[in-house]
Short mmCIF file of N, CA and C in Angstrom, two decimals:
data_model
loop_
_atom_site.label_atom_id
_atom_site.label_comp_id
_atom_site.label_asym_id
_atom_site.label_seq_id
_atom_site.Cartn_x
_atom_site.Cartn_y
_atom_site.Cartn_z
N UNK D 1 -12.70 66.58 77.77
CA UNK D 1 -11.32 66.66 78.21
C UNK D 1 -10.94 68.08 78.62
N UNK D 2 -11.94 68.97 78.65
CA UNK D 2 -11.65 70.37 79.00
C UNK D 2 -11.06 70.48 80.39
N UNK D 3 -11.54 69.65 81.33
CA UNK D 3 -11.02 69.73 82.69
C UNK D 3 -9.55 69.30 82.77
N UNK D 4 -9.07 68.58 81.78
CA UNK D 4 -7.66 68.17 81.75
C UNK D 4 -6.79 69.19 81.04
N UNK D 5 -7.41 70.22 80.43
CA UNK D 5 -6.63 71.27 79.80
C UNK D 5 -6.84 71.42 78.30
N UNK D 6 -7.73 70.62 77.72
CA UNK D 6 -7.97 70.70 76.27
C UNK D 6 -8.76 71.97 75.96
N UNK D 7 -8.28 72.74 75.00
CA UNK D 7 -8.92 74.01 74.66
C UNK D 7 -9.82 73.90 73.44
N UNK D 8 -10.12 72.68 72.98
CA UNK D 8 -10.93 72.50 71.78
C UNK D 8 -12.34 73.03 72.00
N UNK D 9 -12.89 73.62 70.96
CA UNK D 9 -14.31 73.99 70.97
C UNK D 9 -14.84 73.74 69.58
N UNK D 10 -16.08 73.35 69.51
CA UNK D 10 -16.67 73.06 68.22
C UNK D 10 -18.06 72.50 68.37
N UNK D 11 -18.56 71.93 67.29
CA UNK D 11 -19.91 71.37 67.29
C UNK D 11 -19.96 70.07 68.08
N UNK D 12 -21.08 69.83 68.73
CA UNK D 12 -21.27 68.62 69.51
C UNK D 12 -21.09 67.39 68.64
N UNK D 13 -21.52 67.48 67.38
CA UNK D 13 -21.40 66.35 66.46
C UNK D 13 -19.94 65.99 66.18
N UNK D 14 -19.03 66.96 66.34
CA UNK D 14 -17.61 66.71 66.08
C UNK D 14 -16.85 66.30 67.32
N UNK D 15 -17.52 66.33 68.47
CA UNK D 15 -16.83 66.08 69.74
C UNK D 15 -16.23 64.68 69.82
N UNK D 16 -16.99 63.66 69.40
CA UNK D 16 -16.51 62.27 69.49
C UNK D 16 -15.26 62.08 68.63
N UNK D 17 -15.26 62.64 67.44
CA UNK D 17 -14.10 62.51 66.55
C UNK D 17 -12.89 63.21 67.17
N UNK D 18 -13.11 64.37 67.77
CA UNK D 18 -12.00 65.08 68.41
C UNK D 18 -11.45 64.27 69.58
N UNK D 19 -12.34 63.77 70.43
CA UNK D 19 -11.90 63.04 71.62
C UNK D 19 -11.19 61.73 71.29
N UNK D 20 -11.43 61.20 70.11
CA UNK D 20 -10.75 59.97 69.72
C UNK D 20 -9.25 60.19 69.52
N UNK D 21 -8.85 61.42 69.20
CA UNK D 21 -7.43 61.70 68.95
C UNK D 21 -6.84 62.72 69.91
N UNK D 22 -7.65 63.36 70.71
CA UNK D 22 -7.16 64.38 71.64
C UNK D 22 -6.27 63.74 72.71
N UNK D 23 -5.02 64.19 72.86
CA UNK D 23 -4.14 63.56 73.87
C UNK D 23 -4.68 63.70 75.28
N UNK D 24 -5.40 64.79 75.54
CA UNK D 24 -5.97 64.97 76.88
C UNK D 24 -7.06 63.93 77.13
N UNK D 25 -7.93 63.73 76.14
CA UNK D 25 -9.01 62.75 76.28
C UNK D 25 -8.45 61.34 76.36
N UNK D 26 -7.42 61.06 75.55
CA UNK D 26 -6.79 59.73 75.58
C UNK D 26 -6.23 59.46 76.97
N UNK D 27 -5.55 60.44 77.53
CA UNK D 27 -5.01 60.27 78.89
C UNK D 27 -6.12 60.05 79.90
N UNK D 28 -7.19 60.82 79.78
CA UNK D 28 -8.31 60.65 80.72
C UNK D 28 -8.90 59.26 80.63
N UNK D 29 -9.12 58.77 79.40
CA UNK D 29 -9.70 57.42 79.23
C UNK D 29 -8.77 56.36 79.78
N UNK D 30 -7.49 56.53 79.56
CA UNK D 30 -6.52 55.54 80.01
C UNK D 30 -6.47 55.48 81.53
N UNK D 31 -6.59 56.62 82.18
CA UNK D 31 -6.38 56.66 83.61
C UNK D 31 -7.66 56.58 84.44
N UNK D 32 -8.81 56.83 83.85
CA UNK D 32 -10.05 56.87 84.63
C UNK D 32 -10.27 55.61 85.47
N UNK D 33 -10.13 54.41 84.90
CA UNK D 33 -10.39 53.22 85.73
C UNK D 33 -9.33 52.98 86.79
N UNK D 34 -8.22 53.68 86.70
CA UNK D 34 -7.12 53.43 87.62
C UNK D 34 -7.18 54.27 88.89
N UNK D 35 -7.91 55.36 88.85
CA UNK D 35 -7.91 56.29 89.98
C UNK D 35 -8.43 55.65 91.27
N UNK D 36 -9.29 54.63 91.15
CA UNK D 36 -9.85 54.00 92.35
C UNK D 36 -8.80 53.27 93.17
N UNK D 37 -7.68 52.96 92.56
CA UNK D 37 -6.63 52.22 93.27
C UNK D 37 -5.61 53.11 93.96
N UNK D 38 -5.74 54.40 93.81
CA UNK D 38 -4.75 55.33 94.37
C UNK D 38 -4.61 55.17 95.88
N UNK D 39 -5.74 55.16 96.59
CA UNK D 39 -5.68 55.08 98.05
C UNK D 39 -5.02 53.79 98.51
N UNK D 40 -5.35 52.69 97.85
CA UNK D 40 -4.76 51.40 98.22
C UNK D 40 -3.25 51.40 98.00
N UNK D 41 -2.82 51.95 96.88
CA UNK D 41 -1.39 52.00 96.59
C UNK D 41 -0.65 52.94 97.54
N UNK D 42 -1.28 54.03 97.92
CA UNK D 42 -0.65 54.94 98.88
C UNK D 42 -0.49 54.26 100.24
N UNK D 43 -1.50 53.49 100.64
CA UNK D 43 -1.41 52.76 101.90
C UNK D 43 -0.26 51.75 101.84
N UNK D 44 -0.18 51.03 100.72
CA UNK D 44 0.90 50.05 100.56
C UNK D 44 2.25 50.74 100.59
N UNK D 45 2.37 51.89 99.93
CA UNK D 45 3.61 52.65 99.92
C UNK D 45 4.01 53.05 101.34
N UNK D 46 3.04 53.51 102.10
CA UNK D 46 3.30 53.91 103.49
C UNK D 46 3.80 52.72 104.31
N UNK D 47 3.18 51.56 104.10
CA UNK D 47 3.59 50.36 104.82
C UNK D 47 5.02 49.96 104.44
N UNK D 48 5.33 50.06 103.16
CA UNK D 48 6.68 49.71 102.71
C UNK D 48 7.72 50.67 103.26
N UNK D 49 7.38 51.95 103.33
CA UNK D 49 8.30 52.93 103.90
C UNK D 49 8.55 52.63 105.37
N UNK D 50 7.50 52.26 106.08
CA UNK D 50 7.65 51.91 107.50
C UNK D 50 8.56 50.69 107.65
N UNK D 51 8.39 49.70 106.77
CA UNK D 51 9.24 48.52 106.82
C UNK D 51 10.69 48.88 106.53
N UNK D 52 10.91 49.79 105.57
CA UNK D 52 12.26 50.20 105.21
C UNK D 52 12.94 50.90 106.39
N UNK D 53 12.20 51.78 107.07
CA UNK D 53 12.74 52.47 108.25
C UNK D 53 13.13 51.46 109.31
N UNK D 54 12.26 50.48 109.51
CA UNK D 54 12.54 49.45 110.52
C UNK D 54 13.77 48.63 110.13
N UNK D 55 13.90 48.30 108.85
CA UNK D 55 15.07 47.54 108.39
C UNK D 55 16.35 48.34 108.57
N UNK D 56 16.31 49.62 108.21
CA UNK D 56 17.50 50.45 108.35
C UNK D 56 17.88 50.62 109.82
N UNK D 57 16.88 50.75 110.68
CA UNK D 57 17.16 50.89 112.11
C UNK D 57 17.82 49.64 112.67
N UNK D 58 17.52 48.49 112.11
CA UNK D 58 18.09 47.24 112.59
C UNK D 58 19.42 46.88 111.98
N UNK D 59 19.95 47.74 111.11
CA UNK D 59 21.20 47.42 110.42
C UNK D 59 22.44 47.73 111.24
N UNK D 60 22.32 48.51 112.30
CA UNK D 60 23.47 48.73 113.17
C UNK D 60 24.37 49.88 112.80
N UNK D 61 23.87 51.08 112.84
CA UNK D 61 24.72 52.27 112.75
C UNK D 61 25.32 52.52 111.38
N UNK D 62 26.49 53.14 111.38
CA UNK D 62 27.15 53.60 110.15
C UNK D 62 27.48 52.45 109.22
N UNK D 63 28.05 51.38 109.77
CA UNK D 63 28.40 50.23 108.93
C UNK D 63 27.15 49.65 108.30
N UNK D 64 26.08 49.57 109.09
CA UNK D 64 24.81 49.07 108.55
C UNK D 64 24.28 49.97 107.46
N UNK D 65 24.42 51.29 107.63
CA UNK D 65 23.98 52.23 106.61
C UNK D 65 24.70 52.00 105.29
N UNK D 66 26.02 51.67 105.39
CA UNK D 66 26.77 51.37 104.17
C UNK D 66 26.22 50.12 103.49
N UNK D 67 25.88 49.10 104.28
CA UNK D 67 25.33 47.87 103.69
C UNK D 67 24.00 48.15 103.01
N UNK D 68 23.16 48.99 103.63
CA UNK D 68 21.88 49.34 103.02
C UNK D 68 22.12 50.05 101.69
N UNK D 69 23.04 51.05 101.66
CA UNK D 69 23.31 51.78 100.42
C UNK D 69 23.82 50.85 99.33
N UNK D 70 24.63 49.85 99.71
CA UNK D 70 25.13 48.91 98.71
C UNK D 70 23.98 48.14 98.07
N UNK D 71 22.94 47.87 98.84
CA UNK D 71 21.82 47.11 98.31
C UNK D 71 20.85 47.97 97.51
N UNK D 72 20.64 49.21 97.93
CA UNK D 72 19.60 50.02 97.30
C UNK D 72 20.14 51.08 96.35
N UNK D 73 21.44 51.26 96.25
CA UNK D 73 21.99 52.20 95.30
C UNK D 73 22.54 53.45 95.97
N UNK D 74 22.74 54.47 95.15
CA UNK D 74 23.38 55.70 95.60
C UNK D 74 22.53 56.44 96.62
N UNK D 75 23.20 57.11 97.53
CA UNK D 75 22.52 57.96 98.50
C UNK D 75 22.52 59.38 97.97
N UNK D 76 21.56 60.23 98.42
CA UNK D 76 21.47 61.59 97.88
C UNK D 76 22.74 62.42 98.06
N UNK D 77 23.55 62.14 99.11
CA UNK D 77 24.76 62.95 99.33
C UNK D 77 25.95 62.45 98.52
N UNK D 78 25.83 61.32 97.81
CA UNK D 78 26.91 60.85 96.94
C UNK D 78 26.98 61.75 95.71
N UNK D 79 28.17 61.88 95.13
CA UNK D 79 28.34 62.72 93.94
C UNK D 79 27.53 62.14 92.78
N UNK D 80 26.88 63.02 91.98
CA UNK D 80 26.13 62.52 90.83
C UNK D 80 27.06 61.87 89.80
N UNK D 81 26.62 60.79 89.19
CA UNK D 81 27.46 60.13 88.18
C UNK D 81 27.46 60.92 86.87
N UNK D 82 28.47 60.67 86.06
CA UNK D 82 28.53 61.28 84.74
C UNK D 82 27.56 60.60 83.79
N UNK D 83 27.29 61.26 82.67
CA UNK D 83 26.34 60.71 81.69
C UNK D 83 26.80 59.36 81.15
N UNK D 84 28.11 59.20 80.93
CA UNK D 84 28.62 57.93 80.40
C UNK D 84 28.34 56.80 81.39
N UNK D 85 28.51 57.07 82.67
CA UNK D 85 28.23 56.05 83.69
C UNK D 85 26.75 55.69 83.70
N UNK D 86 25.89 56.69 83.57
CA UNK D 86 24.44 56.43 83.56
C UNK D 86 24.07 55.58 82.35
N UNK D 87 24.69 55.87 81.20
CA UNK D 87 24.37 55.14 79.97
C UNK D 87 24.72 53.66 80.05
N UNK D 88 25.60 53.28 80.99
CA UNK D 88 25.99 51.87 81.10
C UNK D 88 25.27 51.15 82.24
N UNK D 89 24.37 51.84 82.94
CA UNK D 89 23.70 51.25 84.10
C UNK D 89 22.62 50.26 83.70
N UNK D 90 22.37 49.29 84.60
CA UNK D 90 21.23 48.39 84.41
C UNK D 90 19.98 49.08 84.97
N UNK D 91 18.85 48.38 84.89
CA UNK D 91 17.57 48.97 85.29
C UNK D 91 17.59 49.44 86.74
N UNK D 92 18.00 48.57 87.65
CA UNK D 92 17.97 48.91 89.07
C UNK D 92 18.89 50.09 89.38
N UNK D 93 20.07 50.11 88.79
CA UNK D 93 21.02 51.19 89.05
C UNK D 93 20.51 52.51 88.49
N UNK D 94 19.91 52.49 87.30
CA UNK D 94 19.38 53.72 86.71
C UNK D 94 18.24 54.28 87.55
N UNK D 95 17.37 53.40 88.03
CA UNK D 95 16.26 53.86 88.89
C UNK D 95 16.81 54.42 90.20
N UNK D 96 17.80 53.76 90.78
CA UNK D 96 18.38 54.21 92.05
C UNK D 96 19.06 55.57 91.90
N UNK D 97 19.82 55.75 90.81
CA UNK D 97 20.52 57.03 90.63
C UNK D 97 19.53 58.15 90.34
N UNK D 98 18.43 57.82 89.68
CA UNK D 98 17.40 58.84 89.43
C UNK D 98 16.75 59.27 90.74
N UNK D 99 16.47 58.31 91.61
CA UNK D 99 15.90 58.66 92.92
C UNK D 99 16.88 59.49 93.74
N UNK D 100 18.14 59.09 93.73
CA UNK D 100 19.14 59.74 94.58
C UNK D 100 19.50 61.14 94.09
N UNK D 101 19.44 61.37 92.78
CA UNK D 101 19.90 62.65 92.22
C UNK D 101 18.81 63.32 91.39
N UNK D 102 17.56 63.19 91.84
CA UNK D 102 16.43 63.75 91.10
C UNK D 102 16.53 65.26 90.94
N UNK D 103 17.25 65.94 91.82
CA UNK D 103 17.35 67.40 91.74
C UNK D 103 18.38 67.87 90.71
N UNK D 104 19.16 66.96 90.15
CA UNK D 104 20.18 67.32 89.14
C UNK D 104 19.59 67.04 87.76
N UNK D 105 19.24 68.09 87.02
CA UNK D 105 18.52 67.90 85.76
C UNK D 105 19.30 67.06 84.76
N UNK D 106 20.62 67.24 84.71
CA UNK D 106 21.43 66.44 83.78
C UNK D 106 21.31 64.96 84.08
N UNK D 107 21.39 64.60 85.34
CA UNK D 107 21.28 63.19 85.73
C UNK D 107 19.86 62.70 85.50
N UNK D 108 18.87 63.54 85.80
CA UNK D 108 17.47 63.15 85.60
C UNK D 108 17.21 62.82 84.13
N UNK D 109 17.69 63.68 83.23
CA UNK D 109 17.49 63.44 81.80
C UNK D 109 18.21 62.17 81.35
N UNK D 110 19.47 62.00 81.79
CA UNK D 110 20.25 60.83 81.38
C UNK D 110 19.65 59.54 81.92
N UNK D 111 19.19 59.55 83.17
CA UNK D 111 18.62 58.34 83.76
C UNK D 111 17.28 58.00 83.12
N UNK D 112 16.46 59.02 82.83
CA UNK D 112 15.20 58.76 82.14
C UNK D 112 15.44 58.18 80.75
N UNK D 113 16.45 58.73 80.04
CA UNK D 113 16.79 58.20 78.72
C UNK D 113 17.24 56.74 78.82
N UNK D 114 18.08 56.46 79.82
CA UNK D 114 18.57 55.10 79.99
C UNK D 114 17.41 54.14 80.27
N UNK D 115 16.50 54.55 81.15
CA UNK D 115 15.34 53.70 81.46
C UNK D 115 14.45 53.52 80.24
N UNK D 116 14.27 54.60 79.46
CA UNK D 116 13.46 54.49 78.23
C UNK D 116 14.08 53.46 77.28
N UNK D 117 15.41 53.52 77.12
CA UNK D 117 16.09 52.58 76.23
C UNK D 117 16.01 51.15 76.76
N UNK D 118 16.25 50.98 78.06
CA UNK D 118 16.20 49.64 78.64
C UNK D 118 14.80 49.04 78.55
N UNK D 119 13.79 49.88 78.70
CA UNK D 119 12.41 49.38 78.71
C UNK D 119 11.85 49.16 77.31
N UNK D 120 12.68 49.34 76.29
CA UNK D 120 12.27 48.92 74.95
C UNK D 120 12.28 47.39 74.87
N UNK D 121 12.99 46.76 75.80
CA UNK D 121 13.00 45.29 75.91
C UNK D 121 11.97 44.88 76.94
N UNK D 122 11.04 44.01 76.54
CA UNK D 122 9.90 43.66 77.39
C UNK D 122 10.31 43.19 78.78
N UNK D 123 11.38 42.41 78.87
CA UNK D 123 11.74 41.84 80.18
C UNK D 123 12.17 42.91 81.18
N UNK D 124 12.53 44.09 80.69
CA UNK D 124 12.98 45.16 81.61
C UNK D 124 11.85 46.02 82.14
N UNK D 125 10.68 45.98 81.51
CA UNK D 125 9.58 46.83 81.93
C UNK D 125 9.19 46.54 83.37
N UNK D 126 8.99 45.25 83.69
CA UNK D 126 8.57 44.89 85.04
C UNK D 126 9.70 45.10 86.05
N UNK D 127 10.93 44.82 85.63
CA UNK D 127 12.08 45.07 86.51
C UNK D 127 12.16 46.54 86.89
N UNK D 128 11.92 47.41 85.93
CA UNK D 128 11.97 48.85 86.20
C UNK D 128 10.87 49.25 87.17
N UNK D 129 9.67 48.73 86.96
CA UNK D 129 8.56 49.06 87.87
C UNK D 129 8.89 48.61 89.29
N UNK D 130 9.42 47.41 89.41
CA UNK D 130 9.76 46.86 90.74
C UNK D 130 10.90 47.65 91.39
N UNK D 131 11.73 48.28 90.59
CA UNK D 131 12.84 49.09 91.12
C UNK D 131 12.40 50.51 91.48
N UNK D 132 11.11 50.82 91.29
CA UNK D 132 10.60 52.15 91.63
C UNK D 132 10.83 53.19 90.54
N UNK D 133 11.06 52.74 89.31
CA UNK D 133 11.37 53.69 88.23
C UNK D 133 10.20 54.60 87.91
N UNK D 134 8.98 54.09 87.98
CA UNK D 134 7.82 54.93 87.64
C UNK D 134 7.78 56.16 88.53
N UNK D 135 7.84 55.92 89.82
CA UNK D 135 7.78 57.03 90.77
C UNK D 135 8.97 57.97 90.63
N UNK D 136 10.14 57.40 90.34
CA UNK D 136 11.34 58.22 90.17
C UNK D 136 11.24 59.11 88.93
N UNK D 137 10.70 58.56 87.85
CA UNK D 137 10.54 59.34 86.61
C UNK D 137 9.56 60.49 86.84
N UNK D 138 8.43 60.18 87.48
CA UNK D 138 7.44 61.23 87.76
C UNK D 138 8.06 62.31 88.65
N UNK D 139 8.81 61.91 89.66
CA UNK D 139 9.46 62.89 90.54
C UNK D 139 10.43 63.76 89.76
N UNK D 140 11.16 63.18 88.82
CA UNK D 140 12.10 63.96 88.00
C UNK D 140 11.36 64.97 87.14
N UNK D 141 10.25 64.53 86.54
CA UNK D 141 9.47 65.45 85.69
C UNK D 141 8.88 66.58 86.54
N UNK D 142 8.45 66.27 87.74
CA UNK D 142 7.90 67.30 88.62
C UNK D 142 8.99 68.25 89.12
N UNK D 143 10.19 67.74 89.30
CA UNK D 143 11.29 68.56 89.80
C UNK D 143 11.84 69.53 88.75
N UNK D 144 11.65 69.21 87.48
CA UNK D 144 12.23 70.02 86.39
C UNK D 144 11.19 70.34 85.31
N UNK D 145 10.12 71.05 85.67
CA UNK D 145 9.04 71.28 84.70
C UNK D 145 9.45 72.10 83.48
N UNK D 146 10.47 72.95 83.61
CA UNK D 146 10.88 73.79 82.49
C UNK D 146 12.04 73.21 81.68
N UNK D 147 12.55 72.06 82.09
CA UNK D 147 13.66 71.42 81.37
C UNK D 147 13.08 70.48 80.31
N UNK D 148 13.08 70.92 79.06
CA UNK D 148 12.45 70.16 77.98
C UNK D 148 13.06 68.76 77.85
N UNK D 149 14.38 68.65 78.04
CA UNK D 149 15.01 67.34 77.88
C UNK D 149 14.54 66.35 78.94
N UNK D 150 14.40 66.81 80.17
CA UNK D 150 13.89 65.94 81.24
C UNK D 150 12.47 65.52 80.92
N UNK D 151 11.65 66.46 80.46
CA UNK D 151 10.25 66.15 80.15
C UNK D 151 10.16 65.17 78.98
N UNK D 152 10.96 65.39 77.95
CA UNK D 152 10.95 64.51 76.78
C UNK D 152 11.38 63.09 77.15
N UNK D 153 12.50 62.98 77.87
CA UNK D 153 13.00 61.66 78.24
C UNK D 153 12.08 60.99 79.26
N UNK D 154 11.49 61.78 80.15
CA UNK D 154 10.55 61.24 81.12
C UNK D 154 9.31 60.66 80.45
N UNK D 155 8.76 61.41 79.48
CA UNK D 155 7.58 60.91 78.75
C UNK D 155 7.92 59.62 78.00
N UNK D 156 9.10 59.59 77.37
CA UNK D 156 9.51 58.38 76.65
C UNK D 156 9.68 57.19 77.57
N UNK D 157 10.27 57.44 78.73
CA UNK D 157 10.48 56.36 79.69
C UNK D 157 9.15 55.83 80.21
N UNK D 158 8.22 56.72 80.54
CA UNK D 158 6.91 56.27 81.01
C UNK D 158 6.18 55.49 79.93
N UNK D 159 6.25 55.98 78.68
CA UNK D 159 5.59 55.29 77.57
C UNK D 159 6.12 53.86 77.43
N UNK D 160 7.44 53.71 77.43
CA UNK D 160 8.01 52.38 77.25
C UNK D 160 7.77 51.48 78.45
N UNK D 161 7.86 52.05 79.64
CA UNK D 161 7.70 51.27 80.86
C UNK D 161 6.27 50.78 81.04
N UNK D 162 5.30 51.57 80.61
CA UNK D 162 3.89 51.22 80.80
C UNK D 162 3.30 50.48 79.60
N UNK D 163 4.13 50.12 78.63
CA UNK D 163 3.64 49.41 77.45
C UNK D 163 3.19 48.01 77.84
N UNK D 164 2.29 47.48 77.04
CA UNK D 164 1.85 46.10 77.24
C UNK D 164 0.37 46.02 77.58
N UNK D 165 -0.32 45.09 76.90
CA UNK D 165 -1.75 44.90 77.14
C UNK D 165 -2.03 43.75 78.10
N UNK D 166 -0.98 43.12 78.59
CA UNK D 166 -1.18 42.01 79.53
C UNK D 166 -1.45 42.56 80.93
N UNK D 167 -1.69 41.68 81.88
CA UNK D 167 -2.02 42.10 83.25
C UNK D 167 -0.89 42.93 83.85
N UNK D 168 0.36 42.53 83.61
CA UNK D 168 1.49 43.28 84.16
C UNK D 168 1.56 44.68 83.57
N UNK D 169 1.30 44.80 82.26
CA UNK D 169 1.31 46.12 81.62
C UNK D 169 0.22 47.01 82.17
N UNK D 170 -0.97 46.43 82.37
CA UNK D 170 -2.07 47.21 82.95
C UNK D 170 -1.74 47.63 84.38
N UNK D 171 -1.11 46.73 85.13
CA UNK D 171 -0.73 47.07 86.52
C UNK D 171 0.29 48.20 86.54
N UNK D 172 1.23 48.19 85.59
CA UNK D 172 2.21 49.28 85.53
C UNK D 172 1.53 50.60 85.19
N UNK D 173 0.55 50.56 84.28
CA UNK D 173 -0.19 51.77 83.93
C UNK D 173 -0.97 52.28 85.14
N UNK D 174 -1.56 51.37 85.90
CA UNK D 174 -2.29 51.76 87.10
C UNK D 174 -1.34 52.39 88.12
N UNK D 175 -0.18 51.79 88.25
CA UNK D 175 0.80 52.34 89.19
C UNK D 175 1.25 53.72 88.76
N UNK D 176 1.41 53.90 87.45
CA UNK D 176 1.80 55.21 86.93
C UNK D 176 0.72 56.24 87.21
N UNK D 177 -0.53 55.87 87.01
CA UNK D 177 -1.63 56.79 87.28
C UNK D 177 -1.66 57.18 88.75
N UNK D 178 -1.50 56.18 89.61
CA UNK D 178 -1.52 56.44 91.05
C UNK D 178 -0.35 57.31 91.46
N UNK D 179 0.75 57.21 90.74
CA UNK D 179 1.95 57.98 91.08
C UNK D 179 2.01 59.37 90.48
N UNK D 180 0.96 59.79 89.77
CA UNK D 180 0.93 61.15 89.23
C UNK D 180 1.47 61.28 87.82
N UNK D 181 1.60 60.17 87.10
CA UNK D 181 2.17 60.23 85.75
C UNK D 181 1.30 61.03 84.79
N UNK D 182 -0.02 60.87 84.90
CA UNK D 182 -0.89 61.59 83.97
C UNK D 182 -0.71 63.10 84.15
N UNK D 183 -0.74 63.53 85.39
CA UNK D 183 -0.57 64.95 85.65
C UNK D 183 0.79 65.45 85.17
N UNK D 184 1.82 64.63 85.35
CA UNK D 184 3.16 65.03 84.91
C UNK D 184 3.24 65.15 83.40
N UNK D 185 2.62 64.21 82.69
CA UNK D 185 2.64 64.24 81.22
C UNK D 185 1.83 65.42 80.70
N UNK D 186 0.65 65.65 81.27
CA UNK D 186 -0.17 66.79 80.84
C UNK D 186 0.57 68.10 81.09
N UNK D 187 1.21 68.22 82.25
CA UNK D 187 1.98 69.43 82.56
C UNK D 187 3.12 69.62 81.55
N UNK D 188 3.77 68.52 81.18
CA UNK D 188 4.86 68.60 80.19
C UNK D 188 4.33 69.05 78.84
N UNK D 189 3.18 68.51 78.44
CA UNK D 189 2.59 68.88 77.15
C UNK D 189 2.24 70.37 77.13
N UNK D 190 1.73 70.86 78.24
CA UNK D 190 1.34 72.26 78.30
C UNK D 190 2.56 73.19 78.36
N UNK D 191 3.60 72.76 79.07
CA UNK D 191 4.79 73.60 79.23
C UNK D 191 5.68 73.61 78.00
N UNK D 192 5.60 72.54 77.18
CA UNK D 192 6.51 72.41 76.03
C UNK D 192 5.74 72.05 74.75
N UNK D 193 4.83 72.91 74.32
CA UNK D 193 4.04 72.58 73.12
C UNK D 193 4.87 72.47 71.85
N UNK D 194 6.05 73.06 71.85
CA UNK D 194 6.90 73.04 70.66
C UNK D 194 7.74 71.76 70.56
N UNK D 195 7.76 70.96 71.61
CA UNK D 195 8.57 69.73 71.61
C UNK D 195 7.73 68.56 71.13
N UNK D 196 8.01 68.09 69.92
CA UNK D 196 7.20 67.02 69.32
C UNK D 196 7.24 65.74 70.15
N UNK D 197 8.38 65.43 70.76
CA UNK D 197 8.50 64.20 71.53
C UNK D 197 7.71 64.24 72.83
N UNK D 198 7.34 65.43 73.26
CA UNK D 198 6.55 65.56 74.49
C UNK D 198 5.07 65.45 74.15
N UNK D 199 4.69 65.83 72.93
CA UNK D 199 3.26 65.87 72.56
C UNK D 199 2.67 64.51 72.26
#
């Protein structure tokens, strides 16, 4: 796990025992089989973006743009919501506000916390993934590497969202790996070693 940032050194005989509990090694083992799907998921993402552009172009100007925003959530130029508003949002709204206001650390932390709480319920995990929450959480963590609260809430949200040993849970984990979640979590662990919830 040295290539992932683990600074452990010791006897070869102790290596297996260390790697069984090393967070870097655990992350590597979890994500290794998923890396092969990155190119396919990126292609799919590109196709979906192209479809979205085509749909928006067919909506008919300003009025159409309003209809699109009503369906997909807040736009980046809309005012960021307050924390109380974020705490009352459903899965789709929390993911949308996180995407729209990823540059506002307060909103990023609140939306990640809301998604983490919502994804404690199994039925919300897949809804969150379908709403683009995984990618939004990773983007928030990447946008605020020195904000411990964003990193803590982001790690918690990813953990809850990717839970599950069923096919859907494995697919969410694969999607997280393809979206840069491993790198974001490792960066958070390295930047905030004093934060127990990040470790």
